[in-house]
Short mmCIF file of N, CA and C in Angstrom, two decimals:
data_model
loop_
_atom_site.label_atom_id
_atom_site.label_comp_id
_atom_site.label_asym_id
_atom_site.label_seq_id
_atom_site.Cartn_x
_atom_site.Cartn_y
_atom_site.Cartn_z
N UNK A 24 37.76 124.11 35.59
CA UNK A 24 36.17 124.49 35.54
C UNK A 24 35.64 124.39 34.33
N UNK A 25 36.34 124.98 33.15
CA UNK A 25 35.81 124.97 31.82
C UNK A 25 35.32 123.59 31.30
N UNK A 26 36.22 122.53 31.83
CA UNK A 26 35.96 121.28 31.47
C UNK A 26 34.40 120.75 31.96
N UNK A 27 34.12 121.23 33.14
CA UNK A 27 32.77 120.63 33.64
C UNK A 27 31.81 121.46 32.79
N UNK A 28 31.92 122.88 32.59
CA UNK A 28 31.09 123.69 31.85
C UNK A 28 30.88 123.09 30.41
N UNK A 29 32.10 122.71 29.80
CA UNK A 29 31.89 122.28 28.36
C UNK A 29 31.00 120.70 28.46
N UNK A 30 31.67 119.81 29.41
CA UNK A 30 30.91 118.48 29.58
C UNK A 30 29.34 118.59 29.77
N UNK A 31 29.01 119.55 30.61
CA UNK A 31 27.75 119.64 30.91
C UNK A 31 26.81 119.97 29.75
N UNK A 32 27.41 121.02 29.01
CA UNK A 32 26.71 121.85 27.94
C UNK A 32 26.58 120.66 26.81
N UNK A 33 27.86 119.95 26.56
CA UNK A 33 27.91 119.00 25.48
C UNK A 33 26.92 117.64 25.72
N UNK A 34 26.94 117.54 27.03
CA UNK A 34 25.96 116.26 27.31
C UNK A 34 24.52 116.73 27.23
N UNK A 35 24.18 118.05 27.72
CA UNK A 35 22.87 118.35 27.56
C UNK A 35 22.32 118.45 26.16
N UNK A 36 23.40 118.73 24.98
CA UNK A 36 22.98 118.82 23.78
C UNK A 36 23.00 117.51 23.22
N UNK A 37 23.92 116.54 23.34
CA UNK A 37 24.06 115.37 22.59
C UNK A 37 23.55 114.16 23.43
N UNK A 38 23.44 114.15 24.66
CA UNK A 38 22.84 112.98 25.46
C UNK A 38 22.03 113.48 26.41
N UNK A 39 20.95 114.40 25.87
CA UNK A 39 20.06 114.92 26.76
C UNK A 39 19.08 114.07 27.50
N UNK A 40 18.89 112.69 26.87
CA UNK A 40 17.77 111.83 27.78
C UNK A 40 18.54 110.85 28.48
N UNK A 41 19.87 110.93 28.49
CA UNK A 41 20.68 109.93 29.44
C UNK A 41 20.83 110.47 30.65
N UNK A 42 20.73 109.41 31.56
CA UNK A 42 20.90 109.96 33.21
C UNK A 42 22.15 110.39 33.59
N UNK A 43 22.17 111.65 34.05
CA UNK A 43 23.40 112.23 34.50
C UNK A 43 23.67 111.73 35.99
N UNK A 44 22.49 111.86 36.84
CA UNK A 44 22.89 111.59 38.24
C UNK A 44 21.37 110.89 38.70
N UNK A 45 21.51 109.92 39.69
CA UNK A 45 20.41 109.26 40.38
C UNK A 45 20.65 109.26 41.71
N UNK A 46 19.64 109.57 42.63
CA UNK A 46 19.72 109.20 43.87
C UNK A 46 18.43 108.55 44.31
N UNK A 47 18.16 108.23 45.57
CA UNK A 47 17.03 107.60 46.04
C UNK A 47 15.54 107.99 45.46
N UNK A 48 15.59 109.26 45.35
CA UNK A 48 14.21 109.86 45.06
C UNK A 48 14.03 109.91 43.47
N UNK A 49 14.91 109.71 42.69
CA UNK A 49 14.74 109.96 41.29
C UNK A 49 16.04 110.26 40.64
N UNK A 50 16.01 110.51 39.40
CA UNK A 50 17.06 110.59 38.32
C UNK A 50 16.79 112.11 37.55
N UNK A 51 18.00 112.43 37.09
CA UNK A 51 18.09 113.61 36.34
C UNK A 51 18.83 113.50 35.01
N UNK A 52 18.23 113.68 33.89
CA UNK A 52 19.03 113.43 32.79
C UNK A 52 19.95 114.53 32.50
N UNK A 53 20.81 114.67 31.49
CA UNK A 53 21.73 115.71 31.37
C UNK A 53 20.99 116.98 31.14
N UNK A 54 19.73 116.77 30.10
CA UNK A 54 19.03 118.04 29.91
C UNK A 54 18.39 118.46 31.12
N UNK A 55 17.80 117.74 31.95
CA UNK A 55 17.23 118.31 33.19
C UNK A 55 18.29 118.94 34.33
N UNK A 56 19.36 118.16 34.28
CA UNK A 56 20.41 118.75 35.12
C UNK A 56 20.82 120.11 34.54
N UNK A 57 21.10 120.20 33.22
CA UNK A 57 21.43 121.45 32.68
C UNK A 57 20.41 122.77 32.90
N UNK A 58 19.12 122.50 32.83
CA UNK A 58 17.87 123.27 33.07
C UNK A 58 17.82 123.51 34.41
N UNK A 59 18.02 122.74 35.29
CA UNK A 59 18.00 122.98 36.79
C UNK A 59 19.28 123.96 37.20
N UNK A 60 20.43 123.50 36.73
CA UNK A 60 21.54 124.40 37.06
C UNK A 60 21.41 125.80 36.67
N UNK A 61 20.85 125.92 35.24
CA UNK A 61 20.67 127.18 34.83
C UNK A 61 19.71 128.08 35.72
N UNK A 62 18.60 127.43 36.12
CA UNK A 62 17.80 128.29 37.06
C UNK A 62 18.36 128.60 38.28
N UNK A 63 18.94 127.45 39.08
CA UNK A 63 19.67 127.67 40.29
C UNK A 63 20.81 128.71 40.05
N UNK A 64 21.42 128.83 39.07
CA UNK A 64 22.59 129.48 38.97
C UNK A 64 21.98 131.14 38.94
N UNK A 65 21.00 131.33 38.14
CA UNK A 65 20.24 132.79 38.20
C UNK A 65 19.89 133.13 39.54
N UNK A 66 19.21 132.21 40.49
CA UNK A 66 18.82 132.71 41.73
C UNK A 66 20.13 132.82 42.77
N UNK A 67 21.27 132.55 42.29
CA UNK A 67 22.57 132.78 43.26
C UNK A 67 23.33 133.93 42.93
N UNK A 68 23.22 134.29 41.69
CA UNK A 68 24.16 135.27 41.12
C UNK A 68 24.31 136.52 41.98
N UNK A 69 23.14 136.93 42.59
CA UNK A 69 23.34 138.47 43.35
C UNK A 69 23.66 137.96 44.92
N UNK A 70 24.07 136.79 45.13
CA UNK A 70 24.37 136.41 46.51
C UNK A 70 25.90 136.64 46.83
N UNK A 71 26.20 136.77 48.09
CA UNK A 71 27.65 136.87 48.35
C UNK A 71 28.53 135.84 47.77
N UNK A 72 29.87 136.19 47.64
CA UNK A 72 30.83 135.50 47.05
C UNK A 72 30.91 134.15 47.58
N UNK A 73 30.80 133.95 48.90
CA UNK A 73 31.08 132.50 49.73
C UNK A 73 29.63 132.10 50.19
N UNK A 74 29.21 130.92 49.76
CA UNK A 74 27.96 130.26 50.17
C UNK A 74 28.09 128.99 50.89
N UNK A 75 27.41 128.68 52.08
CA UNK A 75 27.53 127.37 52.70
C UNK A 75 26.35 126.44 51.93
N UNK A 76 26.66 125.23 51.97
CA UNK A 76 25.69 124.15 51.45
C UNK A 76 25.52 123.17 52.42
N UNK A 77 24.19 122.96 52.79
CA UNK A 77 23.93 122.08 53.66
C UNK A 77 22.90 120.98 53.12
N UNK A 78 23.14 119.73 53.24
CA UNK A 78 22.20 118.85 52.67
C UNK A 78 22.78 117.54 52.41
N UNK A 79 21.88 116.62 52.01
CA UNK A 79 22.41 115.25 51.92
C UNK A 79 23.11 115.03 50.35
N UNK A 80 23.76 113.88 50.19
CA UNK A 80 24.08 113.55 49.04
C UNK A 80 22.93 113.15 48.19
N UNK A 81 22.59 114.05 47.14
CA UNK A 81 21.51 113.91 46.40
C UNK A 81 21.40 114.74 45.17
N UNK A 82 20.57 114.60 44.13
CA UNK A 82 20.60 115.33 43.02
C UNK A 82 20.48 116.73 43.32
N UNK A 83 19.58 117.06 44.43
CA UNK A 83 19.46 118.68 44.66
C UNK A 83 20.98 119.14 45.03
N UNK A 84 21.74 118.46 45.73
CA UNK A 84 23.19 118.69 46.14
C UNK A 84 24.07 119.17 44.86
N UNK A 85 24.01 118.11 44.03
CA UNK A 85 24.70 118.24 42.65
C UNK A 85 24.16 119.54 42.04
N UNK A 86 22.93 119.84 41.93
CA UNK A 86 22.43 120.98 41.26
C UNK A 86 23.06 122.27 42.09
N UNK A 87 22.90 122.37 43.21
CA UNK A 87 23.27 123.33 44.02
C UNK A 87 24.90 123.65 43.85
N UNK A 88 25.55 122.62 44.07
CA UNK A 88 27.05 122.72 43.92
C UNK A 88 27.49 123.27 42.47
N UNK A 89 26.93 122.61 41.30
CA UNK A 89 27.30 123.09 40.19
C UNK A 89 26.67 124.57 39.94
N UNK A 90 25.41 124.91 40.41
CA UNK A 90 24.97 126.29 40.10
C UNK A 90 25.76 127.25 40.90
N UNK A 91 26.23 126.92 42.04
CA UNK A 91 27.12 128.00 42.94
C UNK A 91 28.58 128.11 42.11
N UNK A 92 29.03 127.13 41.49
CA UNK A 92 30.20 127.35 40.77
C UNK A 92 30.00 128.01 39.57
N UNK A 93 29.02 127.70 38.91
CA UNK A 93 28.57 128.63 37.58
C UNK A 93 28.27 130.06 38.02
N UNK A 94 27.84 130.24 39.11
CA UNK A 94 27.53 131.64 39.53
C UNK A 94 28.73 132.45 39.96
N UNK A 95 29.98 131.51 40.02
CA UNK A 95 31.22 132.21 40.39
C UNK A 95 31.61 132.26 41.94
N UNK A 96 30.67 131.48 42.62
CA UNK A 96 30.77 131.37 43.96
C UNK A 96 31.79 130.41 44.62
N UNK A 97 32.21 130.60 45.70
CA UNK A 97 32.93 129.62 46.42
C UNK A 97 31.97 128.84 47.42
N UNK A 98 32.03 127.78 47.28
CA UNK A 98 31.07 126.84 48.09
C UNK A 98 31.67 126.16 49.31
N UNK A 99 30.95 126.16 50.43
CA UNK A 99 31.59 125.70 51.70
C UNK A 99 30.56 124.70 52.14
N UNK A 100 30.92 123.29 51.77
CA UNK A 100 29.83 122.19 52.31
C UNK A 100 29.87 122.31 53.89
N UNK A 101 28.61 122.37 54.46
CA UNK A 101 28.68 122.31 55.87
C UNK A 101 28.19 120.80 56.27
N UNK A 102 29.10 119.95 56.86
CA UNK A 102 28.89 118.57 57.14
C UNK A 102 27.64 118.65 58.32
N UNK A 103 26.65 117.83 57.70
CA UNK A 103 25.54 117.58 58.43
C UNK A 103 25.93 116.80 59.78
N UNK A 104 26.91 116.01 59.81
CA UNK A 104 27.06 115.34 61.07
C UNK A 104 27.92 115.99 61.93
N UNK A 105 28.24 117.31 61.72
CA UNK A 105 28.98 118.29 62.50
C UNK A 105 27.91 118.69 63.65
N UNK A 106 28.54 118.92 64.75
CA UNK A 106 27.65 119.53 65.80
C UNK A 106 27.10 121.08 65.29
N UNK A 107 26.20 121.40 65.90
CA UNK A 107 25.78 122.92 65.38
C UNK A 107 26.72 124.00 65.81
N UNK A 108 27.75 123.58 66.82
CA UNK A 108 28.69 124.55 67.29
C UNK A 108 29.76 124.46 66.18
N UNK A 109 30.22 123.26 65.60
CA UNK A 109 31.13 123.09 64.60
C UNK A 109 30.36 123.86 63.30
N UNK A 110 29.29 123.61 63.16
CA UNK A 110 28.78 124.29 61.83
C UNK A 110 28.75 125.64 61.98
N UNK A 111 28.44 126.29 63.14
CA UNK A 111 28.50 127.73 63.29
C UNK A 111 29.93 128.09 63.11
N UNK A 112 30.87 127.41 63.72
CA UNK A 112 32.40 127.91 63.62
C UNK A 112 32.46 128.01 62.10
N UNK A 113 32.30 127.12 61.48
CA UNK A 113 32.56 127.20 59.72
C UNK A 113 31.95 128.51 59.29
N UNK A 114 30.63 128.79 59.54
CA UNK A 114 30.03 130.11 58.92
C UNK A 114 30.85 131.11 59.51
N UNK A 115 31.12 131.36 60.59
CA UNK A 115 31.91 132.38 61.25
C UNK A 115 33.32 132.53 60.53
N UNK A 116 33.89 131.55 60.49
CA UNK A 116 35.13 131.35 59.92
C UNK A 116 35.37 131.86 58.62
N UNK A 117 34.25 131.67 57.83
CA UNK A 117 34.26 131.90 56.31
C UNK A 117 33.21 133.24 56.13
N UNK A 118 32.85 133.81 57.16
CA UNK A 118 31.96 134.91 57.01
C UNK A 118 30.71 134.66 56.11
N UNK A 119 30.20 133.45 56.40
CA UNK A 119 28.99 133.24 55.48
C UNK A 119 27.75 133.65 56.10
N UNK A 120 26.98 134.39 55.28
CA UNK A 120 25.72 134.82 55.62
C UNK A 120 24.49 134.06 54.85
N UNK A 121 24.84 133.22 53.99
CA UNK A 121 23.74 132.41 53.24
C UNK A 121 24.21 130.99 53.04
N UNK A 122 23.31 130.06 53.45
CA UNK A 122 23.45 128.68 53.21
C UNK A 122 22.36 128.21 52.34
N UNK A 123 22.91 127.54 51.21
CA UNK A 123 22.06 126.82 50.41
C UNK A 123 21.44 125.44 51.00
N UNK A 124 20.23 125.02 51.08
CA UNK A 124 19.78 123.89 51.75
C UNK A 124 19.13 123.01 50.73
N UNK A 125 19.32 121.91 50.79
CA UNK A 125 18.60 120.89 50.03
C UNK A 125 17.01 120.80 50.90
N UNK A 126 16.24 120.41 50.19
CA UNK A 126 14.86 120.34 50.86
C UNK A 126 14.68 119.77 52.27
N UNK A 127 15.36 118.66 52.37
CA UNK A 127 15.37 117.76 53.63
C UNK A 127 16.14 118.63 54.76
N UNK A 128 17.05 119.58 54.35
CA UNK A 128 17.98 120.23 55.45
C UNK A 128 17.50 121.61 55.53
N UNK A 129 16.35 122.01 55.07
CA UNK A 129 15.96 123.44 55.22
C UNK A 129 15.78 123.88 56.76
N UNK A 130 14.91 123.09 57.48
CA UNK A 130 14.77 123.30 58.89
C UNK A 130 16.18 123.50 59.79
N UNK A 131 16.96 122.36 59.40
CA UNK A 131 18.48 122.49 60.23
C UNK A 131 19.22 123.74 59.77
N UNK A 132 19.16 123.92 58.38
CA UNK A 132 19.70 125.32 58.04
C UNK A 132 19.33 126.59 58.86
N UNK A 133 17.94 126.54 59.02
CA UNK A 133 17.29 127.67 59.74
C UNK A 133 18.01 127.87 61.05
N UNK A 134 18.23 126.84 61.67
CA UNK A 134 18.82 126.79 63.13
C UNK A 134 20.05 127.37 63.18
N UNK A 135 20.79 127.59 62.09
CA UNK A 135 22.24 128.33 61.92
C UNK A 135 22.13 129.87 62.03
N UNK A 136 20.94 130.43 62.05
CA UNK A 136 20.89 131.96 62.22
C UNK A 136 21.44 132.71 61.08
N UNK A 137 21.40 132.10 59.89
CA UNK A 137 21.74 132.74 58.47
C UNK A 137 20.69 132.75 57.49
N UNK A 138 20.85 133.44 56.41
CA UNK A 138 19.65 133.32 55.50
C UNK A 138 19.83 131.94 54.68
N UNK A 139 18.71 131.28 54.69
CA UNK A 139 18.53 130.05 53.96
C UNK A 139 18.01 130.05 52.64
N UNK A 140 18.81 129.67 51.59
CA UNK A 140 18.37 129.61 50.21
C UNK A 140 17.95 128.30 49.68
N UNK A 141 16.85 127.95 49.48
CA UNK A 141 16.44 126.52 48.93
C UNK A 141 17.01 126.42 47.54
N UNK A 142 17.26 125.01 47.37
CA UNK A 142 17.69 124.68 46.05
C UNK A 142 16.44 124.83 45.12
N UNK A 143 16.46 125.54 43.99
CA UNK A 143 15.29 125.81 43.17
C UNK A 143 15.08 124.49 42.37
N UNK A 144 13.94 124.17 42.19
CA UNK A 144 13.51 122.87 41.30
C UNK A 144 13.14 123.33 39.96
N UNK A 145 13.10 124.67 39.72
CA UNK A 145 12.71 125.25 38.35
C UNK A 145 13.61 124.67 37.37
N UNK A 146 13.44 125.09 35.92
CA UNK A 146 14.19 124.92 34.99
C UNK A 146 14.25 125.95 34.05
N UNK A 147 15.38 126.04 33.33
CA UNK A 147 15.49 127.27 32.35
C UNK A 147 15.73 126.60 31.02
N UNK A 148 15.40 127.06 29.77
CA UNK A 148 15.63 126.50 28.52
C UNK A 148 17.02 126.78 28.08
N UNK A 149 17.67 127.75 28.51
CA UNK A 149 18.96 128.13 27.92
C UNK A 149 19.91 127.40 28.79
N UNK A 150 21.16 127.15 28.38
CA UNK A 150 22.27 126.42 28.99
C UNK A 150 22.72 127.55 30.17
N UNK A 151 23.19 126.90 31.26
CA UNK A 151 23.70 127.91 32.33
C UNK A 151 25.18 128.50 31.76
N UNK A 152 25.21 129.93 32.21
CA UNK A 152 26.55 130.61 31.67
C UNK A 152 27.34 130.50 32.97
N UNK A 153 28.66 130.48 32.66
CA UNK A 153 29.69 130.31 33.74
C UNK A 153 30.47 131.57 33.90
N UNK A 154 30.51 131.93 35.19
CA UNK A 154 31.12 133.22 35.73
C UNK A 154 32.38 132.67 36.41
N UNK A 155 33.46 133.32 36.00
CA UNK A 155 34.69 132.90 36.63
C UNK A 155 34.80 133.18 38.06
N UNK A 156 35.90 132.55 38.59
CA UNK A 156 35.94 132.85 40.04
C UNK A 156 35.50 131.70 40.91
N UNK A 157 35.42 132.01 42.14
CA UNK A 157 34.81 130.87 42.98
C UNK A 157 35.71 129.52 43.45
N UNK A 158 35.30 128.60 44.02
CA UNK A 158 36.03 127.61 44.38
C UNK A 158 35.29 126.75 45.45
N UNK A 159 36.10 126.11 46.34
CA UNK A 159 35.45 125.25 47.42
C UNK A 159 36.57 125.19 48.63
N UNK A 160 35.77 125.27 49.64
CA UNK A 160 36.52 125.21 50.95
C UNK A 160 35.94 123.98 51.76
N UNK A 161 36.91 123.07 51.89
CA UNK A 161 36.42 121.94 52.56
C UNK A 161 36.88 122.00 54.15
N UNK A 162 36.04 121.53 54.95
CA UNK A 162 36.53 121.57 56.32
C UNK A 162 36.73 120.16 56.96
N UNK A 163 37.89 120.05 57.81
CA UNK A 163 38.25 118.90 58.31
C UNK A 163 37.17 118.65 59.76
N UNK A 164 37.16 117.47 60.25
CA UNK A 164 36.36 117.33 61.27
C UNK A 164 36.68 117.98 62.63
N UNK A 165 37.81 118.57 62.74
CA UNK A 165 38.14 119.21 63.93
C UNK A 165 38.11 118.36 65.22
N UNK A 166 38.57 117.20 65.14
CA UNK A 166 38.18 115.95 66.19
C UNK A 166 39.31 116.64 67.25
N UNK A 167 40.47 117.54 67.23
CA UNK A 167 41.35 117.81 68.22
C UNK A 167 41.13 119.26 68.59
N UNK A 168 40.51 119.95 67.66
CA UNK A 168 40.21 121.41 67.76
C UNK A 168 39.12 121.91 66.95
N UNK A 169 38.94 123.20 66.66
CA UNK A 169 38.04 123.70 65.84
C UNK A 169 38.22 123.24 64.36
N UNK A 170 37.19 122.93 63.56
CA UNK A 170 37.36 122.59 62.34
C UNK A 170 38.20 123.45 61.24
N UNK A 171 39.10 123.12 60.31
CA UNK A 171 39.90 123.99 59.74
C UNK A 171 39.71 123.71 58.17
N UNK A 172 39.59 124.78 57.53
CA UNK A 172 39.34 125.03 56.14
C UNK A 172 40.39 124.63 55.12
N UNK A 173 40.23 123.98 53.96
CA UNK A 173 41.22 123.79 53.03
C UNK A 173 40.63 124.32 51.67
N UNK A 174 41.29 125.35 51.14
CA UNK A 174 40.81 126.28 49.91
C UNK A 174 41.15 125.46 48.84
N UNK A 175 40.25 125.33 47.79
CA UNK A 175 40.43 124.74 46.56
C UNK A 175 39.87 125.76 45.50
N UNK A 176 40.55 126.12 44.50
CA UNK A 176 40.17 127.09 43.42
C UNK A 176 40.07 126.37 42.38
N UNK A 177 39.41 126.93 41.32
CA UNK A 177 39.17 126.40 39.99
C UNK A 177 40.32 126.41 39.29
#
């Protein structure tokens, strides 16, 4: 994880106007990515150690994923194509009480019965600070039974 932190901070300083990510709705430069990750990180620090993440592949997803890692959280992507029963199984299996949602997935996240945390669009001037810990839990499709999680640490 220190490599990601170092790369983001270095690119924000040296390649600030270069596009870091682009989706169908726009692009983020490295400076904008760093500023958004810093703001989102601050909003996630007081939340539980494990957070769900529901949304489409987008700039907002990247911001939320990086911010959660910077905040020392374990991120559990909630596949949008899973049934609501499979999604709720993941939440229960990981004891998730909060789901970060991209703007397009705010309403579907509300249907899961947990606290919904929107991806912030705000920006901070200072670079995001990294908190150790966290990781990722990725769930299989569960085509033959309930979805099962695979834990990845930093």
